[in-house]
Structure formats: structure tokens, C-alpha cells
PDB file of C-alpha atoms in Angstrom:
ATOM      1  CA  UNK A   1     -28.882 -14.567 -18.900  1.00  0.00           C
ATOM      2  CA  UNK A   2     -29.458 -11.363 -21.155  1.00  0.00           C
ATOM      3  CA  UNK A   3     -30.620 -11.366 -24.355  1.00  0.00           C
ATOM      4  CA  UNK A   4     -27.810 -13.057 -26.166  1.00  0.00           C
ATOM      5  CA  UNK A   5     -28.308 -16.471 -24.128  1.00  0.00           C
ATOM      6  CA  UNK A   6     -31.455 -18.488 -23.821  1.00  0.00           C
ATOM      7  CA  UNK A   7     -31.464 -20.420 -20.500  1.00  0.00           C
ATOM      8  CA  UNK A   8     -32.539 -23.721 -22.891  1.00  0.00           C
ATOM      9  CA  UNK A   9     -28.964 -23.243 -24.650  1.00  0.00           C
ATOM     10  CA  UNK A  10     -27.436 -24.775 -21.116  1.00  0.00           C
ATOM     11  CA  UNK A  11     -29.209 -28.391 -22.100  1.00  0.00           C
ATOM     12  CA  UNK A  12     -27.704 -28.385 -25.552  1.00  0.00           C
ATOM     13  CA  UNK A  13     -25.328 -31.430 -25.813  1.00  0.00           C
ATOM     14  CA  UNK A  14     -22.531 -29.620 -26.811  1.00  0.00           C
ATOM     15  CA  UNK A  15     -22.971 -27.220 -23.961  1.00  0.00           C
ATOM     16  CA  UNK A  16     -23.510 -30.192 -21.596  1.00  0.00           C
ATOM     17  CA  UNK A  17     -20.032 -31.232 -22.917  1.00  0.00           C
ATOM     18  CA  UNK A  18     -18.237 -28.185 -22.267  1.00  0.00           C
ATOM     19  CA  UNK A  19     -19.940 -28.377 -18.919  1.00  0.00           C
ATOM     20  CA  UNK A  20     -19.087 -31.242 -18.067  1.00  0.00           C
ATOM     21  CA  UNK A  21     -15.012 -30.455 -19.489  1.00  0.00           C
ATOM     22  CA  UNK A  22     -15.275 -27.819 -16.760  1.00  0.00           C
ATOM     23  CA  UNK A  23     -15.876 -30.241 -14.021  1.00  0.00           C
ATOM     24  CA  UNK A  24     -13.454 -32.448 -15.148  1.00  0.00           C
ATOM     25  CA  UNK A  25     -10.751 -29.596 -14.540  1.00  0.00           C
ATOM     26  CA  UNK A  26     -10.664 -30.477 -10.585  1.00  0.00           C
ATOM     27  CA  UNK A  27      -9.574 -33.899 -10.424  1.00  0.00           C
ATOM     28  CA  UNK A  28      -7.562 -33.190 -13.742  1.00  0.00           C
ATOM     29  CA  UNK A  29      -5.468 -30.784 -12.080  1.00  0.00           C
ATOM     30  CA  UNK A  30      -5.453 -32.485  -8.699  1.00  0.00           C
ATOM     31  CA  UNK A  31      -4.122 -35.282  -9.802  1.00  0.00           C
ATOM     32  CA  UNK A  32      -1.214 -33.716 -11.956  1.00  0.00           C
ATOM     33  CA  UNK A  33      -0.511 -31.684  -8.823  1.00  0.00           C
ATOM     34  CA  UNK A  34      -0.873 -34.861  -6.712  1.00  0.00           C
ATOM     35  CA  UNK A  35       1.641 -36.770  -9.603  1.00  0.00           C
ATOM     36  CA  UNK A  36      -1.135 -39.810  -9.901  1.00  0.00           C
ATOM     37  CA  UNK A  37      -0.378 -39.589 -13.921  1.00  0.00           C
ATOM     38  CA  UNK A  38      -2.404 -42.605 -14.783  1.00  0.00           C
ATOM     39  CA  UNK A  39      -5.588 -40.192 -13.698  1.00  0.00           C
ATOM     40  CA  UNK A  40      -3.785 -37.513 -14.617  1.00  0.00           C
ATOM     41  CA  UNK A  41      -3.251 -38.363 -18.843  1.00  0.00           C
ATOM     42  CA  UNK A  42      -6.883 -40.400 -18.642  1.00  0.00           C
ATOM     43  CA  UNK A  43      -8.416 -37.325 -17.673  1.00  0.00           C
ATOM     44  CA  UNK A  44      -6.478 -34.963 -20.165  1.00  0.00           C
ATOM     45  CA  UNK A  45      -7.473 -37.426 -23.024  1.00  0.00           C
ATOM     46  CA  UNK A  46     -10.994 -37.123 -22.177  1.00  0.00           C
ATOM     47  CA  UNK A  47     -10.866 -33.142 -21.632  1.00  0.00           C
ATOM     48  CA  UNK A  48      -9.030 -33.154 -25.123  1.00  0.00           C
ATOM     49  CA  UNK A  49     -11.710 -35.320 -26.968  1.00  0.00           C
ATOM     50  CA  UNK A  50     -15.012 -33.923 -25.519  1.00  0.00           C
ATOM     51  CA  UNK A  51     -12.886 -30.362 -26.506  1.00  0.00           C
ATOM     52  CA  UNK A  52     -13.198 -31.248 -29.824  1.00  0.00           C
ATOM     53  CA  UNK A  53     -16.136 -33.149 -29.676  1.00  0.00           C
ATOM     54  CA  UNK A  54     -18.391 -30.074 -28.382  1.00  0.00           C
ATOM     55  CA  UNK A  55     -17.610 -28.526 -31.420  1.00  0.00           C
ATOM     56  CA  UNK A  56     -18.258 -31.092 -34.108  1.00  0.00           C
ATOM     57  CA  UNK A  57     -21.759 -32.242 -31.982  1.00  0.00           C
ATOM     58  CA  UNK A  58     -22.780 -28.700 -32.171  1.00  0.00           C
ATOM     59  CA  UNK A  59     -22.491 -28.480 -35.787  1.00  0.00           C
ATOM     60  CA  UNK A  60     -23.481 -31.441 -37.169  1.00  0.00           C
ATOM     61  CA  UNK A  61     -26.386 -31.235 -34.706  1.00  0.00           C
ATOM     62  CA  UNK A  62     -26.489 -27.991 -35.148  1.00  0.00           C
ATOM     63  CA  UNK A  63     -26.838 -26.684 -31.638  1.00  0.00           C
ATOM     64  CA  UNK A  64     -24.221 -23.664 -32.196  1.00  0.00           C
ATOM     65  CA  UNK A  65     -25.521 -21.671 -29.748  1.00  0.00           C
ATOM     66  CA  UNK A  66     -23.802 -17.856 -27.881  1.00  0.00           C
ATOM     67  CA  UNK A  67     -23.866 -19.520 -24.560  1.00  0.00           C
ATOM     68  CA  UNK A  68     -21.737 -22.439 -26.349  1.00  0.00           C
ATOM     69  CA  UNK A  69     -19.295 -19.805 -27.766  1.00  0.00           C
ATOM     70  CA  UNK A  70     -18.526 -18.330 -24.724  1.00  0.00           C
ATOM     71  CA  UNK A  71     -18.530 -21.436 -22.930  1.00  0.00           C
ATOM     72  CA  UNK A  72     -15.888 -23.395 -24.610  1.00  0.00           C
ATOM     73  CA  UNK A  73     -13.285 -20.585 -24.563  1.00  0.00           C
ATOM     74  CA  UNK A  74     -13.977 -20.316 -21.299  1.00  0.00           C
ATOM     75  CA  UNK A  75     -13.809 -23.935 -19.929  1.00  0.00           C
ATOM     76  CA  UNK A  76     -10.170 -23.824 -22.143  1.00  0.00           C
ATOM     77  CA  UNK A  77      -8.771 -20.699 -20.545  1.00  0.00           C
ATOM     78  CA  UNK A  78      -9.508 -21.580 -16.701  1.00  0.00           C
ATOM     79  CA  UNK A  79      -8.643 -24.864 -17.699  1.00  0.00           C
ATOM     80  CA  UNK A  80      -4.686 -23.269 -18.528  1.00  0.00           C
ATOM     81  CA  UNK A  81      -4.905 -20.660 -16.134  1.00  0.00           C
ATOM     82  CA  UNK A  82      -5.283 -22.835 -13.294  1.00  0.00           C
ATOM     83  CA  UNK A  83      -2.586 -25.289 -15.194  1.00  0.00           C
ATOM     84  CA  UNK A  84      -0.457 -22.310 -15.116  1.00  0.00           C
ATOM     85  CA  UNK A  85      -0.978 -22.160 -11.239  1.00  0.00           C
ATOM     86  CA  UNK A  86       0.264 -25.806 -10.842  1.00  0.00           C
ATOM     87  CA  UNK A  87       2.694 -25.674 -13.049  1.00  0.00           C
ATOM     88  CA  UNK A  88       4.080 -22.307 -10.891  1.00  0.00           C
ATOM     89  CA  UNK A  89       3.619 -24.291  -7.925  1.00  0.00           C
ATOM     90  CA  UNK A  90       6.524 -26.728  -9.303  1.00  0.00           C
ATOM     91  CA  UNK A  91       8.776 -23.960 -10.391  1.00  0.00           C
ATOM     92  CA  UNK A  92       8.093 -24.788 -14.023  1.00  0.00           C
ATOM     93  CA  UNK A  93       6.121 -21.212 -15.054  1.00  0.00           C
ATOM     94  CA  UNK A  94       6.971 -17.685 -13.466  1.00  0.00           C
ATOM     95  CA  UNK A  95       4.285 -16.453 -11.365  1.00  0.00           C
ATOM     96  CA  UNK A  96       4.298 -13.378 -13.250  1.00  0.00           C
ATOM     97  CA  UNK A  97       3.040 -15.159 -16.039  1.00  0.00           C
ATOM     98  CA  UNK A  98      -0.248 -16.614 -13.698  1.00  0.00           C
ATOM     99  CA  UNK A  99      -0.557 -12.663 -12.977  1.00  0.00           C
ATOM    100  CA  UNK A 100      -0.825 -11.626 -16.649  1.00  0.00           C
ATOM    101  CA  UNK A 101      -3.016 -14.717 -17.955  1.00  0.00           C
ATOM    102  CA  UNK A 102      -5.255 -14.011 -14.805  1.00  0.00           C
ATOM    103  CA  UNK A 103      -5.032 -10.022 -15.184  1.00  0.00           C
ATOM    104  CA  UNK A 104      -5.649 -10.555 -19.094  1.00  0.00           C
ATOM    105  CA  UNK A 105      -8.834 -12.932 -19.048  1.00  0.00           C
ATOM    106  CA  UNK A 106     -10.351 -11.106 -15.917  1.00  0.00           C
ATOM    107  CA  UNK A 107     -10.399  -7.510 -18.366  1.00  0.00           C
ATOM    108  CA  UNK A 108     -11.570  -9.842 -21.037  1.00  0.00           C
ATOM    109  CA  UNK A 109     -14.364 -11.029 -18.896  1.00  0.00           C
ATOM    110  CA  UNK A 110     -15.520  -7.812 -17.566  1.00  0.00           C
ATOM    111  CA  UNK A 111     -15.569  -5.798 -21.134  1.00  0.00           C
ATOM    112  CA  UNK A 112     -17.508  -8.965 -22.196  1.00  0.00           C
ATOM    113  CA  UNK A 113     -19.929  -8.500 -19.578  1.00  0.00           C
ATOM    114  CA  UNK A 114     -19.989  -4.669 -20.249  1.00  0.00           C
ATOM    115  CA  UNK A 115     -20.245  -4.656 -23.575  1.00  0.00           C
ATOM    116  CA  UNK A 116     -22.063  -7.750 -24.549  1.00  0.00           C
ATOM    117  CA  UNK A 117     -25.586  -6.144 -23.952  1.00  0.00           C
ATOM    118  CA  UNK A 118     -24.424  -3.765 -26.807  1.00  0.00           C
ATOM    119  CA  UNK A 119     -23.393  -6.414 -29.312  1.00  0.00           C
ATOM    120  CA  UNK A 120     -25.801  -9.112 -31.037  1.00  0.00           C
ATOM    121  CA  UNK A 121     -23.314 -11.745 -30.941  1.00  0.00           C
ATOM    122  CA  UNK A 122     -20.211 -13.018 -29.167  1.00  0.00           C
ATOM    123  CA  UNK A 123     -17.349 -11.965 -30.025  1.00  0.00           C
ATOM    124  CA  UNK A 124     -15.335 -14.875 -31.713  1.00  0.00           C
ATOM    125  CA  UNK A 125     -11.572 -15.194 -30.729  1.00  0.00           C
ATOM    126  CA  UNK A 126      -8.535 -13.311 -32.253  1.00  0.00           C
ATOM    127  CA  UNK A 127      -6.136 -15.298 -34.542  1.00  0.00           C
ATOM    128  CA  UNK A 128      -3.113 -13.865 -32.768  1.00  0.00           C
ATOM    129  CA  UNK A 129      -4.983 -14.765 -29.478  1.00  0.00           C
ATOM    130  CA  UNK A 130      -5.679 -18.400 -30.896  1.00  0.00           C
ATOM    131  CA  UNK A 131      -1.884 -18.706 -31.745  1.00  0.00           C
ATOM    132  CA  UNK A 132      -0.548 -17.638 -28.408  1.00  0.00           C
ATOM    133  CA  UNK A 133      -3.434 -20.138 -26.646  1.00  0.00           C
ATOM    134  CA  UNK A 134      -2.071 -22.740 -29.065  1.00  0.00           C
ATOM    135  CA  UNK A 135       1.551 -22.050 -28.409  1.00  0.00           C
ATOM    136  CA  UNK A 136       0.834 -21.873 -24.499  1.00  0.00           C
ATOM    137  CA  UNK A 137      -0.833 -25.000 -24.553  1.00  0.00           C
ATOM    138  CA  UNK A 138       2.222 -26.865 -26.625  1.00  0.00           C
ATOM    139  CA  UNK A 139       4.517 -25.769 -24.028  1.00  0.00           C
ATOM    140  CA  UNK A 140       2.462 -26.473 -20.890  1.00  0.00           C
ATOM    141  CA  UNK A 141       1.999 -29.993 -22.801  1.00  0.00           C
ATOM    142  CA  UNK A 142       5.773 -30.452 -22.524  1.00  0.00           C
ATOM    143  CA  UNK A 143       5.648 -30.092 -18.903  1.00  0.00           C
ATOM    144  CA  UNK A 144       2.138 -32.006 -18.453  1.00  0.00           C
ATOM    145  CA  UNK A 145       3.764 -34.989 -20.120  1.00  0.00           C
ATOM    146  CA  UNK A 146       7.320 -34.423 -18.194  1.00  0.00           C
ATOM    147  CA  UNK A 147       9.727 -34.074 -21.252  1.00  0.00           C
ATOM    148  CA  UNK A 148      12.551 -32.824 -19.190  1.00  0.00           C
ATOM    149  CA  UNK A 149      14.633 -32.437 -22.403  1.00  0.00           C
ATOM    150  CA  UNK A 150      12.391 -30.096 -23.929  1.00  0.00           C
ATOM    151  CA  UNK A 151      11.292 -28.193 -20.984  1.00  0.00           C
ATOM    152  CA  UNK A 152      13.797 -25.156 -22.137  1.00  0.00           C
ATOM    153  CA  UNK A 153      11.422 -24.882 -25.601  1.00  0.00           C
ATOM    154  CA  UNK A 154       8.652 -24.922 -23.016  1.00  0.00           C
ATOM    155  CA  UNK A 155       9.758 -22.133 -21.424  1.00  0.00           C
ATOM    156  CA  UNK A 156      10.626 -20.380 -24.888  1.00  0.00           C
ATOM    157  CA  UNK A 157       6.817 -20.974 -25.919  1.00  0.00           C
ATOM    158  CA  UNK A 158       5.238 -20.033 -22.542  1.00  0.00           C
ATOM    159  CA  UNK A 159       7.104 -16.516 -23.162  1.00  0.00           C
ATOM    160  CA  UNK A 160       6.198 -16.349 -27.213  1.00  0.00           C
ATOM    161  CA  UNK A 161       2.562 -17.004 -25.850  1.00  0.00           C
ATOM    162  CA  UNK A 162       2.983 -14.373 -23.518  1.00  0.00           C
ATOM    163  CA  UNK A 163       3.791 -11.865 -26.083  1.00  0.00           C
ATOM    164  CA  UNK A 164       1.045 -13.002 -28.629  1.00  0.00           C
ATOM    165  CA  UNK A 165      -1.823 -12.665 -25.718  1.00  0.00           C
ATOM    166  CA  UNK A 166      -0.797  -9.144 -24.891  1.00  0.00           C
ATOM    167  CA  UNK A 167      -0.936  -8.373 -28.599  1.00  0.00           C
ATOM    168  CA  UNK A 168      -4.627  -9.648 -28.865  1.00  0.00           C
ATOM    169  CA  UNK A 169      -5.397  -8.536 -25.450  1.00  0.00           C
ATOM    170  CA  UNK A 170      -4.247  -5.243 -27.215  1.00  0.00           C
ATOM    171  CA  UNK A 171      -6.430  -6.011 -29.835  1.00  0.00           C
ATOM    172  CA  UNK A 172      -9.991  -6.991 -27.623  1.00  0.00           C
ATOM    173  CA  UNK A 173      -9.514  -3.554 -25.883  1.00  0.00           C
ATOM    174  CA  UNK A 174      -9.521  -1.863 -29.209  1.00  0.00           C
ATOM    175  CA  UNK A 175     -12.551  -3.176 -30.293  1.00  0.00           C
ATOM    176  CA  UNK A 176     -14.203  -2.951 -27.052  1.00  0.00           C
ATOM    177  CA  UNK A 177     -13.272   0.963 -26.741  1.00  0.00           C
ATOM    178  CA  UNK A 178     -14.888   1.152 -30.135  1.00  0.00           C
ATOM    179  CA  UNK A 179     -17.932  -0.113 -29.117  1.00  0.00           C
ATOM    180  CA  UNK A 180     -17.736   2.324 -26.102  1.00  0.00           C
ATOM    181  CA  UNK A 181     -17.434   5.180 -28.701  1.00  0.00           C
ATOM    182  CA  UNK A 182     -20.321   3.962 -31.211  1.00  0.00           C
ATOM    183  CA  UNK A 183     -23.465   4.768 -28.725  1.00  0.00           C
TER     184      UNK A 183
END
């Protein structure tokens, strides 16, 4: 795994959270697709606890480890791309939007896995980037829970989101290209 993850880091119980919060994604999104809500808000409340549960374990047992940092970003961002891909599916996002989100964390993968050999740490997230990921997930929360009256501010926050991620995309690529120029 390089020299920024240790193999042992995978058995960390925070990690084996986020691990298992990846998992989870399939029947979550299966059965929002599949409109079996009872699964579907049983599953999201778990996903949304052991969220913030990874995080408080690994501090308090303190087990914050560089495989968990990049993990739990990770398991959140597939976790709303692929929402986005449902919720396109239904006619509730624009496609273009699954485009950008994919087009955006695929670059943001591959500089990681460029540049991560050059860095001694992960690279923590952007607060622009958090806001937009918060905003996106407020509005894609509107249409999980099927607010119909609200799913016009959905819309307005999926596009808000959209500008905020390009900004910290924006943002990533800068500091990657510095790295790139630091040898």
C-alpha cells in the first residue's frame, strides 16, 4: 500500500467501519432505486451513524490512521456519486452533473495516486469542497426523503454544490501542480 498506509491500518475499528459503510452502499441504493423505503431510511440511518461514528472511535481510540483519511472521504463520495446516478435515473439530477462529480473525483483520485508517494500525509479536504459536499448532500436528502415541495431548493443546491466543487476541484489541482513543480 506505499509508504503512507500500513496494511494493519485496514483492521482498525474505525476503518472496519468505513468498510463496512462501503458495503452498505449496495443494498442502500438498491433499495431507494427499488422504492422499498423502510430498507431504504434503515439503511441511510445506519450509513449516517457509523459516518460519524468512524470518526469519534478513531479518536477517542485513537486509531487516526492515512488509510482512514482517505477511506472515509471516499466511502462518502461514491456513496453520492452513485446517489447521483439514481437520482438521474428518476429525472431528479441532470446527467451532466453525474459527468462532472464522476470527471471531478476520478482527477482527484489519480493526482492522489500520483502525487501521494511525494507527500508524507493525506491531503485533508478543502473547506469550499466540504461546503459544496455538504450542500449536495442537503439537496440529494430532499429527494432521498421525497419532499416534493422542496425538490425546486434541491435542485438550487445540487447546482450551488456544483459550483463550489469546481472551485475546490480548482483548488486540489493547484496544489497538486505545485507539488509537480517542487521536485
Amino acid at each position: 500500500m506505499g509508504k503512507i498506509f500500513k496494511t494493519s491500518d485496514i483492521f482498525l475499528v474505525p476503518n472496519l467501519i468505513t468498510i463496512t459503510r462501503l458495503i452498505l452502499m449496495v443494498p442502500l441504493l438498491m433499495s431507494y432505486y427499488f422504492d422499498y423505503m423502510i430498507y431504504f431510511y434503515i439503511l441511510l440511518l445506519i450509513t449516517i451513524i457509523s459516518d460519524f461514528l468512524d470518526g469519534i472511535l478513531a479518536r477517542r481510540l485513537n486509531q487516526i490512521s492515512e488509510l482512514g483519511k482517505a477511506l472515509d472521504p471516499l466511502a462518502d463520495n461514491l456513496t453520492l456519486f452513485l446517489f447521483s446516478i439514481i437520482l438521474s435515473m428518476k429525472d431528479l439530477v441532470p446527467i451532466e452533473f453525474c459527468v462532472f462529480y464522476f470527471i471531478r473525483q476520478f482527477l482527484l483520485l489519480m493526482m492522489s495516486l500520483i502525487y501521494l508517494p511525494k507527500i508524507e500525509r493525506v491531503l485533508g479536504s478543502s473547506l469550499i469542497g466540504k461546503w459544496g459536499v455538504g450542500i449536495l448532500t442537503l439537496g440529494f436528502a430532499i429527494y432521498a426523503i421525497k419532499i416534493e415541495s422542496l425538490f425546486s431548493i434541491a435542485e438550487i443546491l445540487v447546482y450551488i454544490s456544483t459550483a463550489l466543487l469546481a472551485i475546490s476541484l480548482f483548488d486540489y489541482l493547484r496544489f497538486f501542480y505545485t507539488i509537480s513543480v517542487k521536485k
